[in-house]
Coordinates of C-alpha atoms in Angstrom, one line a residue:
X1 CA 0.3 -0.2 0.4
X2 CA 1.4 3.2 -1.4
X3 CA 1.9 5.9 1.4
X4 CA -1.0 8.3 -0.3
X5 CA -3.8 5.0 0.7
X6 CA -2.7 4.6 3.5
X7 CA -4.4 8.4 3.9
X8 CA -7.3 7.7 2.8
X9 CA -9.1 7.8 5.9
X10 CA -7.9 11.6 6.6
X11 CA -8.6 12.8 3.3
X12 CA -12.1 11.3 3.3
X13 CA -12.7 12.3 6.8
X14 CA -10.9 16.0 6.6
X15 CA -13.2 16.3 3.3
X16 CA -16.1 15.5 5.4
X17 CA -15.3 17.9 7.3
X18 CA -15.6 21.2 5.6
X19 CA -18.5 19.8 3.9
X20 CA -20.2 19.7 7.0
X21 CA -18.9 23.0 7.9
X22 CA -20.0 24.8 5.2
X23 CA -23.8 23.2 5.9
X24 CA -24.0 24.1 9.6
X25 CA -21.7 27.6 9.6
X26 CA -25.2 29.5 9.0
X27 CA -26.8 28.2 12.2
X28 CA -23.1 28.6 14.5
X29 CA -21.3 31.4 13.1
X30 CA -22.7 33.7 16.0
X31 CA -20.8 30.7 18.8
X32 CA -19.0 33.2 20.6
X33 CA -17.9 32.8 23.7
X34 CA -16.7 35.6 26.1
X35 CA -12.2 34.0 24.8
X36 CA -13.9 34.1 21.1
X37 CA -14.7 37.9 21.8
X38 CA -11.4 38.5 23.6
X39 CA -9.4 36.7 20.9
X40 CA -11.6 38.2 17.9
X41 CA -10.6 42.2 18.9
X42 CA -6.9 41.1 19.0
X43 CA -7.5 40.1 15.8
X44 CA -8.7 42.9 14.5
X45 CA -5.9 44.9 16.6
X46 CA -3.3 43.2 14.5
X47 CA -4.9 43.3 10.7
X48 CA -4.9 47.2 11.6
X49 CA -1.9 47.2 13.3
X50 CA -2.7 48.6 16.5
X51 CA 0.8 45.6 17.5
X52 CA 0.7 47.8 21.9
X53 CA -2.3 47.1 22.2
X54 CA -3.2 43.7 20.3
X55 CA 0.5 41.3 22.2
X56 CA -1.5 39.9 25.3
X57 CA -0.6 38.7 27.3
X58 CA -3.2 36.3 28.5
X59 CA -5.2 35.3 25.0
X60 CA -1.9 33.6 23.2
X61 CA -1.1 35.3 19.6
X62 CA -1.1 32.1 17.3
X63 CA -4.4 31.9 16.0
X64 CA -4.9 35.6 15.7
X65 CA -1.9 36.1 13.8
X66 CA -3.4 33.9 11.4
X67 CA -7.1 35.4 11.9
X68 CA -5.7 38.6 10.9
X69 CA -3.9 37.5 8.1
X70 CA -7.9 36.3 6.1
X71 CA -9.0 39.8 8.2
X72 CA -6.3 41.7 6.3
X73 CA -6.9 39.6 2.8
X74 CA -10.5 41.8 3.3
X75 CA -12.0 38.3 4.6
X76 CA -14.8 39.3 8.3
X77 CA -13.7 38.6 11.4
X78 CA -16.3 35.4 12.3
X79 CA -15.6 33.3 9.2
X80 CA -11.8 33.7 9.2
X81 CA -12.0 32.7 12.5
X82 CA -13.6 29.4 11.2
X83 CA -11.6 28.2 8.2
X84 CA -7.9 29.1 10.8
X85 CA -9.4 26.9 13.5
X86 CA -10.9 24.5 10.3
X87 CA -7.4 24.3 9.7
X88 CA -6.0 23.8 12.7
X89 CA -8.9 20.5 12.4
X90 CA -7.8 19.5 10.0
X91 CA -3.7 18.9 11.2
X92 CA -5.2 17.1 14.2
X93 CA -6.5 14.7 12.2
X94 CA -3.9 14.3 10.1
X95 CA -1.7 13.9 12.6
X96 CA -4.0 11.6 14.5
X97 CA -3.9 9.1 11.1
X98 CA -0.1 9.1 11.4
X99 CA -0.4 8.0 14.8
X100 CA -2.8 5.1 14.1
X101 CA -0.7 4.6 11.2
X102 CA 2.6 4.3 13.6
X103 CA 1.2 1.6 16.4
X104 CA -0.6 -0.4 14.2
X105 CA -4.2 0.4 14.6
X106 CA -6.4 -2.3 12.2
X107 CA -7.9 -0.1 8.8
X108 CA -11.2 -0.5 9.5
X109 CA -11.0 0.6 13.0
X110 CA -8.7 3.8 11.2
X111 CA -11.9 4.6 9.2
X112 CA -14.5 5.1 12.0
X113 CA -12.2 6.8 14.0
X114 CA -11.0 9.3 11.8
X115 CA -14.9 9.8 11.3
X116 CA -15.7 10.4 14.2
X117 CA -13.2 12.8 15.0
X118 CA -14.7 14.4 11.3
X119 CA -17.5 15.1 12.8
X120 CA -16.4 15.8 16.5
X121 CA -14.0 18.6 15.6
X122 CA -16.8 20.1 13.1
X123 CA -17.8 20.5 17.4
X124 CA -14.4 21.4 18.4
X125 CA -14.6 24.1 15.4
X126 CA -16.9 26.4 17.1
X127 CA -17.0 25.7 20.7
X128 CA -13.7 26.9 20.9
X129 CA -12.6 28.9 17.9
X130 CA -9.1 29.3 19.2
X131 CA -6.1 28.1 20.8
X132 CA -7.1 24.4 21.7
X133 CA -6.7 22.8 18.5
X134 CA -3.4 24.3 17.4
X135 CA -1.6 23.7 20.1
X136 CA -2.9 20.0 20.0
X137 CA -1.6 19.7 16.4
X138 CA 1.5 21.2 17.1
X139 CA 2.1 18.6 20.6
X140 CA 0.7 15.9 18.9
X141 CA 3.1 16.3 15.7
X142 CA 6.6 16.8 18.0
X143 CA 5.2 14.5 19.8
X144 CA 5.4 11.8 16.7
X145 CA 8.5 13.5 15.4
X146 CA 10.1 12.0 19.0
X147 CA 8.6 8.3 17.4
X148 CA 10.5 8.4 14.7
X149 CA 13.3 5.8 14.3
X150 CA 15.9 7.7 13.7
X151 CA 15.2 10.1 15.3
X152 CA 17.8 9.6 18.6
X153 CA 20.2 10.2 15.7
X154 CA 19.4 12.9 13.9
X155 CA 20.5 16.1 16.0
X156 CA 18.0 18.1 12.8
X157 CA 15.0 16.9 14.1
X158 CA 15.4 17.4 17.5
X159 CA 15.9 21.6 17.0
X160 CA 12.5 20.9 14.4
X161 CA 10.8 19.5 17.8
X162 CA 11.7 22.4 19.0
X163 CA 10.9 25.1 16.7
X164 CA 7.3 22.8 17.1
X165 CA 7.5 22.8 20.1
X166 CA 7.6 26.8 20.2
X167 CA 4.7 27.3 17.6
X168 CA 2.8 24.8 20.0
X169 CA 3.4 28.1 22.7
X170 CA 2.7 30.6 20.5
X171 CA -0.6 28.7 19.9
X172 CA -1.7 27.9 24.5
X173 CA 1.0 29.2 26.6
X174 CA 0.3 26.1 28.4
X175 CA 2.7 24.0 26.2
X176 CA 5.8 25.6 27.3
X177 CA 5.7 24.3 30.6
X178 CA 4.6 20.9 29.4
X179 CA 6.8 21.2 26.2
X180 CA 9.7 21.1 28.6
X181 CA 8.2 18.2 30.9
X182 CA 7.2 15.5 28.8
X183 CA 10.7 16.6 26.0
X184 CA 13.0 16.0 28.8
X185 CA 10.5 12.7 30.6
X186 CA 10.2 11.4 27.0
X187 CA 13.8 11.1 25.6
X188 CA 14.9 9.7 28.1
X189 CA 13.1 6.2 27.2
X190 CA 14.0 7.1 24.0
X191 CA 18.1 7.2 25.3
X192 CA 17.5 3.7 26.8
X193 CA 20.0 5.1 29.6
X194 CA 22.1 7.1 27.8
X195 CA 22.5 10.1 29.4
X196 CA 25.0 12.3 27.5
X197 CA 22.7 11.0 24.4
X198 CA 18.9 12.4 26.9
X199 CA 20.9 15.2 27.9
X200 CA 21.8 16.1 23.8
X201 CA 18.2 15.3 23.2
X202 CA 16.4 17.5 26.0
X203 CA 19.1 20.2 25.9
X204 CA 18.6 21.3 21.5
X205 CA 15.0 20.2 22.1
X206 CA 14.0 23.0 24.8
X207 CA 16.6 25.4 23.8
X208 CA 15.3 25.4 20.8
X209 CA 12.2 25.7 22.0
X210 CA 12.5 29.0 24.2
X211 CA 15.0 30.5 22.1
X212 CA 11.9 31.2 19.0
X213 CA 9.9 31.6 22.1
X214 CA 12.2 34.2 23.3
X215 CA 11.0 37.4 21.4
X216 CA 7.3 37.0 22.8
X217 CA 8.4 37.0 26.0
X218 CA 10.6 39.9 25.9
X219 CA 7.7 41.7 23.8
X220 CA 4.6 40.8 26.9
X221 CA 7.7 42.5 29.6
X222 CA 7.7 45.4 27.2
X223 CA 4.1 45.8 28.0
X224 CA 3.8 44.5 30.6
X225 CA 7.4 45.0 32.9
X226 CA 7.5 41.4 34.3
X227 CA 9.3 38.3 33.2
X228 CA 6.0 35.8 32.3
X229 CA 4.9 33.2 29.4
X230 CA 1.3 34.5 29.9
X231 CA -0.1 36.2 32.5
X232 CA -2.8 33.3 32.2
X233 CA -1.4 31.0 34.5
X234 CA -0.9 33.4 37.8
X235 CA -4.6 34.9 36.9
X236 CA -6.5 31.3 36.7
X237 CA -4.4 29.9 39.8
X238 CA -5.5 32.8 42.1
X239 CA -8.9 33.1 40.4
X240 CA -9.5 29.2 40.9
X241 CA -7.8 28.9 44.6
X242 CA -9.8 31.7 46.3
X243 CA -13.3 30.7 44.1
X244 CA -12.6 34.6 42.5
X245 CA -10.6 37.8 41.0
X246 CA -9.4 41.0 43.6
X247 CA -10.3 44.0 41.6
X248 CA -7.6 47.2 41.3
X249 CA -8.5 49.2 43.6
X250 CA -10.7 52.1 42.8
X251 CA -12.6 49.2 41.3
X252 CA -16.0 49.7 42.4
X253 CA -19.8 48.9 40.9
X254 CA -18.7 48.8 37.7
X255 CA -14.8 46.9 35.8
X256 CA -13.8 48.7 32.7
X257 CA -12.9 47.3 29.6
X258 CA -9.1 46.5 28.8
X259 CA -8.9 49.5 26.2
X260 CA -11.2 52.3 25.7
X261 CA -12.4 50.1 22.5
X262 CA -12.8 47.2 24.1
X263 CA -15.9 44.9 23.8
X264 CA -14.9 44.5 27.8
X265 CA -12.5 43.9 30.3
X266 CA -11.6 40.2 29.0
X267 CA -10.0 41.5 26.3
X268 CA -6.7 41.5 28.9
X269 CA -8.5 41.0 32.0
X270 CA -5.0 41.7 33.0
X271 CA -5.6 45.6 33.6
X272 CA -8.2 45.5 36.1
X273 CA -7.2 42.2 38.3
X274 CA -5.4 43.5 41.6
X275 CA -3.8 40.2 43.8
X276 CA -2.7 37.2 42.5
X277 CA -2.6 35.5 46.3
X278 CA -0.8 31.4 46.2
X279 CA -1.5 28.2 48.1
X280 CA 2.1 29.0 49.5
X281 CA 1.1 32.5 50.5
X282 CA -0.4 31.4 54.1
X283 CA -1.6 27.6 55.3
X284 CA -5.1 28.3 55.0
X285 CA -4.5 29.2 50.8
X286 CA -1.7 25.8 51.4
X287 CA -5.8 24.5 52.5
X288 CA -7.8 25.5 50.0
X289 CA -5.1 24.7 46.5
X290 CA -5.5 20.6 48.5
X291 CA -9.4 21.0 48.5
X292 CA -9.0 22.6 44.7
X293 CA -6.8 19.8 44.3
X294 CA -8.8 16.8 44.9
X295 CA -12.3 19.5 43.2
X296 CA -9.3 18.8 40.2
X297 CA -9.4 15.3 40.2
X298 CA -13.3 14.5 39.9
X299 CA -13.6 17.4 38.0
X300 CA -10.7 15.3 34.7
X301 CA -12.7 12.3 35.4
X302 CA -15.8 14.7 34.5
X303 CA -13.7 15.5 31.7
X304 CA -13.1 12.4 30.2
X305 CA -15.9 11.5 30.8
X306 CA -17.4 13.7 28.6
X307 CA -14.5 12.5 25.5
X308 CA -16.0 9.1 26.2
X309 CA -17.3 6.9 29.3
X310 CA -14.3 4.2 28.1
X311 CA -12.0 7.5 28.3
X312 CA -11.5 7.2 32.6
X313 CA -10.8 3.3 32.1
X314 CA -8.2 3.6 29.2
X315 CA -6.4 6.1 31.5
X316 CA -6.6 3.6 34.6
X317 CA -4.7 0.6 31.2
X318 CA -2.1 4.2 30.6
X319 CA -1.3 3.8 34.2
X320 CA -1.3 0.1 34.9
X321 CA 0.5 -0.7 31.9
X322 CA 4.5 1.1 33.1
X323 CA 4.2 -1.2 36.1
X324 CA 1.7 -4.9 35.2
X325 CA 3.8 -7.5 33.3
X326 CA 0.2 -8.3 31.3
X327 CA 0.2 -5.5 29.8
X328 CA 3.8 -5.1 29.4
X329 CA 3.3 -7.6 26.4
X330 CA 0.9 -4.7 24.3
X331 CA 2.6 -1.5 25.7
X332 CA 5.9 -2.0 24.5
X333 CA 9.2 0.0 23.4
X334 CA 7.6 3.3 21.6
X335 CA 4.3 2.4 23.1
X336 CA 5.4 4.0 26.3
X337 CA 6.5 6.7 24.9
X338 CA 3.5 7.7 24.3
X339 CA 1.6 6.1 27.1
X340 CA 3.7 8.4 28.7
X341 CA 2.7 11.6 27.2
X342 CA -0.4 10.7 27.4
X343 CA -0.4 10.8 31.4
X344 CA 1.7 14.0 31.7
X345 CA -0.2 16.0 29.9
X346 CA -3.0 16.8 32.5
X347 CA -0.9 17.2 35.1
X348 CA -0.1 21.2 35.7
X349 CA -4.4 21.6 35.2
X350 CA -4.1 19.4 38.5
X351 CA -3.7 23.4 40.3
X352 CA -6.3 25.1 38.7
X353 CA -9.3 23.5 36.5
X354 CA -10.5 21.5 34.2
X355 CA -12.7 21.7 30.7
X356 CA -12.8 19.4 28.2
X357 CA -11.7 20.8 26.0
X358 CA -8.0 21.0 28.1
X359 CA -7.6 17.4 27.3
X360 CA -8.1 17.3 23.9
X361 CA -4.7 16.3 23.0
X362 CA -5.3 12.7 25.0
X363 CA -8.0 12.4 22.6
X364 CA -6.1 10.9 19.4
X365 CA -3.5 9.3 21.4
X366 CA -6.2 7.6 24.3
X367 CA -8.3 5.9 20.9
X368 CA -4.0 4.2 20.4
X369 CA -3.8 3.0 23.5
X370 CA -7.8 1.5 23.2
X371 CA -7.2 0.6 20.0
X372 CA -4.4 -1.7 20.5
X373 CA -6.2 -3.4 23.8
X374 CA -9.7 -3.9 22.1
X375 CA -7.0 -5.2 18.5
X376 CA -4.9 -7.4 21.0
X377 CA -6.1 -8.2 24.4
X378 CA -9.2 -10.8 24.8
X379 CA -11.0 -11.8 21.4
X380 CA -14.6 -10.9 22.9
X381 CA -13.4 -6.7 22.2
X382 CA -11.5 -7.3 18.5
X383 CA -16.0 -8.1 17.6
X384 CA -16.4 -5.0 15.0
X385 CA -19.4 -4.3 17.2
X386 CA -17.6 -3.4 20.1
X387 CA -15.6 -1.3 18.4
X388 CA -18.2 0.2 16.9
X389 CA -19.8 0.8 19.9
X390 CA -16.5 1.8 21.2
X391 CA -15.6 4.7 19.3
X392 CA -19.5 5.8 19.4
X393 CA -19.2 6.8 22.7
X394 CA -16.9 9.6 21.4
X395 CA -20.6 11.2 19.5
X396 CA -22.4 11.9 22.7
X397 CA -20.8 14.9 24.6
X398 CA -20.0 16.4 21.3
X399 CA -23.9 15.7 19.7
X400 CA -25.6 16.9 23.0
X401 CA -23.2 20.5 22.8
X402 CA -24.2 20.6 19.2
X403 CA -28.0 21.2 20.0
X404 CA -27.0 22.7 22.8
X405 CA -25.2 25.8 21.0
X406 CA -28.1 26.0 17.5
X407 CA -28.5 28.8 16.2
X408 CA -26.6 30.5 19.6
X409 CA -27.0 33.8 20.1
X410 CA -28.3 34.6 17.0
X411 CA -30.5 36.8 19.0
X412 CA -27.4 38.9 20.1
X413 CA -26.8 39.6 17.4
X414 CA -30.2 40.7 15.8
X415 CA -29.9 43.3 19.1
X416 CA -27.0 44.8 18.4
X417 CA -27.5 45.3 14.0
X418 CA -31.0 47.4 16.1
X419 CA -28.2 49.0 18.1
X420 CA -26.8 50.1 15.2
X421 CA -29.8 50.9 13.4
X422 CA -31.4 52.9 16.0
X423 CA -27.1 54.4 15.9
X424 CA -27.1 53.3 20.0
X425 CA -23.0 54.2 20.1
X426 CA -20.4 54.6 22.4
X427 CA -20.4 53.0 25.3
X428 CA -22.8 50.8 28.5
X429 CA -23.6 49.3 32.0
X430 CA -25.5 46.2 32.1
X431 CA -26.1 43.6 34.6
X432 CA -26.7 40.5 34.0
X433 CA -26.5 37.0 35.5
X434 CA -23.2 35.0 35.5
X435 CA -22.8 32.5 32.5
X436 CA -25.7 32.9 30.0
X437 CA -26.6 35.8 30.9
X438 CA -22.9 37.9 31.0
X439 CA -21.9 35.4 27.4
X440 CA -25.3 37.5 25.9
X441 CA -24.3 40.7 27.7
X442 CA -20.4 40.6 25.3
X443 CA -21.5 39.4 22.4
X444 CA -24.0 42.1 21.9
X445 CA -21.1 44.8 22.6
X446 CA -19.1 42.6 20.1
X447 CA -21.1 42.9 18.0
X448 CA -22.5 46.3 17.7
X449 CA -18.8 47.6 18.4
X450 CA -19.8 48.6 21.7
X451 CA -17.9 48.5 25.1
X452 CA -19.6 46.9 27.9
X453 CA -19.3 48.2 32.0
X454 CA -20.3 44.8 33.7
X455 CA -21.8 45.5 37.3
X456 CA -20.0 43.3 39.7
X457 CA -23.1 43.2 42.0
X458 CA -26.4 42.7 42.2
X459 CA -27.9 44.7 44.4
X460 CA -27.0 48.7 44.5
X461 CA -28.0 52.0 45.1
X462 CA -29.0 53.4 41.8
X463 CA -27.2 56.9 42.3
X464 CA -24.3 54.5 43.2
X465 CA -24.5 52.9 40.1
X466 CA -25.4 57.1 38.4
X467 CA -22.2 58.2 40.3
X468 CA -20.0 55.2 38.7
X469 CA -21.3 56.0 34.8
X470 CA -20.8 59.3 35.2
X471 CA -16.3 58.5 36.1
X472 CA -16.6 56.3 33.5
X473 CA -18.7 58.5 31.0
X474 CA -20.9 56.0 30.0
X475 CA -23.3 56.8 27.5
X476 CA -26.2 54.2 28.0
X477 CA -27.2 51.8 30.1
X478 CA -29.2 48.6 28.3
X479 CA -31.3 46.4 30.3
X480 CA -32.6 43.0 28.5
X481 CA -35.2 41.4 30.2
X482 CA -36.2 37.6 28.3
X483 CA -38.8 37.1 30.6
X484 CA -42.5 36.7 30.2
X485 CA -42.7 40.5 32.3
X486 CA -40.8 43.0 29.3
X487 CA -44.6 44.6 29.3
X488 CA -43.0 46.0 33.6
X489 CA -39.9 46.7 31.5
X490 CA -41.4 49.2 29.6
X491 CA -43.1 51.0 31.6
X492 CA -40.4 51.6 34.4
X493 CA -37.7 54.2 34.5
X494 CA -34.7 55.3 35.1
X495 CA -34.0 58.9 37.5
X496 CA -31.2 60.9 38.0
X497 CA -29.6 62.5 40.7
X498 CA -32.5 65.3 40.5
X499 CA -35.2 62.6 39.8
X500 CA -35.9 63.3 36.7
X501 CA -36.5 60.4 34.3
X502 CA -34.4 59.6 31.9
X503 CA -34.8 59.2 28.0
X504 CA -35.3 56.0 27.0
X505 CA -35.9 53.5 23.3
X506 CA -37.7 49.8 24.5
X507 CA -37.9 48.0 21.9
X508 CA -38.6 44.0 20.9
X509 CA -37.9 41.9 18.1
X510 CA -39.1 39.3 15.7
X511 CA -37.3 35.8 17.5
X512 CA -35.6 37.0 20.3
X513 CA -37.6 37.1 23.4
X514 CA -38.6 39.6 26.1
X515 CA -38.1 43.5 25.7
X516 CA -35.5 45.7 25.9
X517 CA -35.0 49.3 26.7
X518 CA -31.6 51.5 26.6
X519 CA -31.5 54.5 28.5
X520 CA -29.2 57.4 26.7
X521 CA -27.0 58.9 30.4
X522 CA -25.9 62.2 29.4
X523 CA -23.0 64.0 30.7

């Protein structure tokens, strides 16, 4: 079988994925999470030459750079981001087939796995429009490079691996520490006890990665005044440890956007954040971190179950294969390197948080491990029906999420178009419940080109809000009532300090639940 024929499952599945994306795009194009609005805004800044504000320590730059390139060519930001993410997904699909071939997954299962991944990736492309899929592609590519037979004795491959590691870091900051850990640990097995060879491989690969990533680290230092590979690790560890951010002094009721033209503060939360407590600061925080670790282990289990109900079983077998003699017969030589990388990947998230997208890197590796078990462990598991059941479970959670994402965000887009038509521009303040309510508001802000000031408290005196509105020179207060009591909203009033009614516009839109009222605030 020629090399081209070996990749037929990839070509067919990639084509299927792009066709499905083209068909479903109209119904998912407005699904933009808060991370997405930040990335899209940053991409526009790069495309417009606003480099200083585009450089961002919280959001990784790779997909922003690529999306900005398509914007410069004339595409709109959202379709440009979907195309770029789909290219990352295509790479993810290709490298997965390369692993299936490398470890001898049977042809029928290769086809089933590729088709399954194609549908999964259609979900992943819209669920997380930036960074995760590109990170997985690059890290999997680096691992696949290490599994080339002549890798140990070819320094040029070590250099290439280091460059790929830097690209993975540009795609997502988590890759920086993981690439170092993964390289050092896997290189030990590759060198087979030869310490000099192990040190050479590790030093060259890690050194090239750090050297290539250094310009970005210097750019972050120039902007923030600290040496860091990313501000996301520090902020996320702090937030998840204490359960909420500590705002900077002076931030009271309202959180201002990162820049005057930002959709809202999430474009760069570093500027709104104050203290960043760590678990080593006190025994109390250390105790909280221990509790957080236990909770994150539960979230890791839940995230694995979202990938597949068999995934925790695969993880347990992978763990025991490092010691169990019976399993060692299946998972020997290069398979141990794959298993080691599979087990190392989630370690860095144990102190922070888990979502299933955080461990997408493990998905094709878990498919290989599961496939090898099915093929070699017992004749019962080799049954085609069991193979089909194993593979089908990878589509359960994405299918449910796809259903929930259908046409999500189109209501915010319609509201934004109405705001534009009525020439309601500038900045606005609004309150919404955390979660879907905040996401709706940030979409409205992004689609309308306005800036959103988030209200931090559920209950507050109206004079305090007015004082904050005056302080930040906010133009409008937006109230969105999606309940059946929009008539009450229509009759409600907002009064200034002299108890005069503030001018307001009330409107309802077709196919958008509830009513929207916008109060125009004069200076």
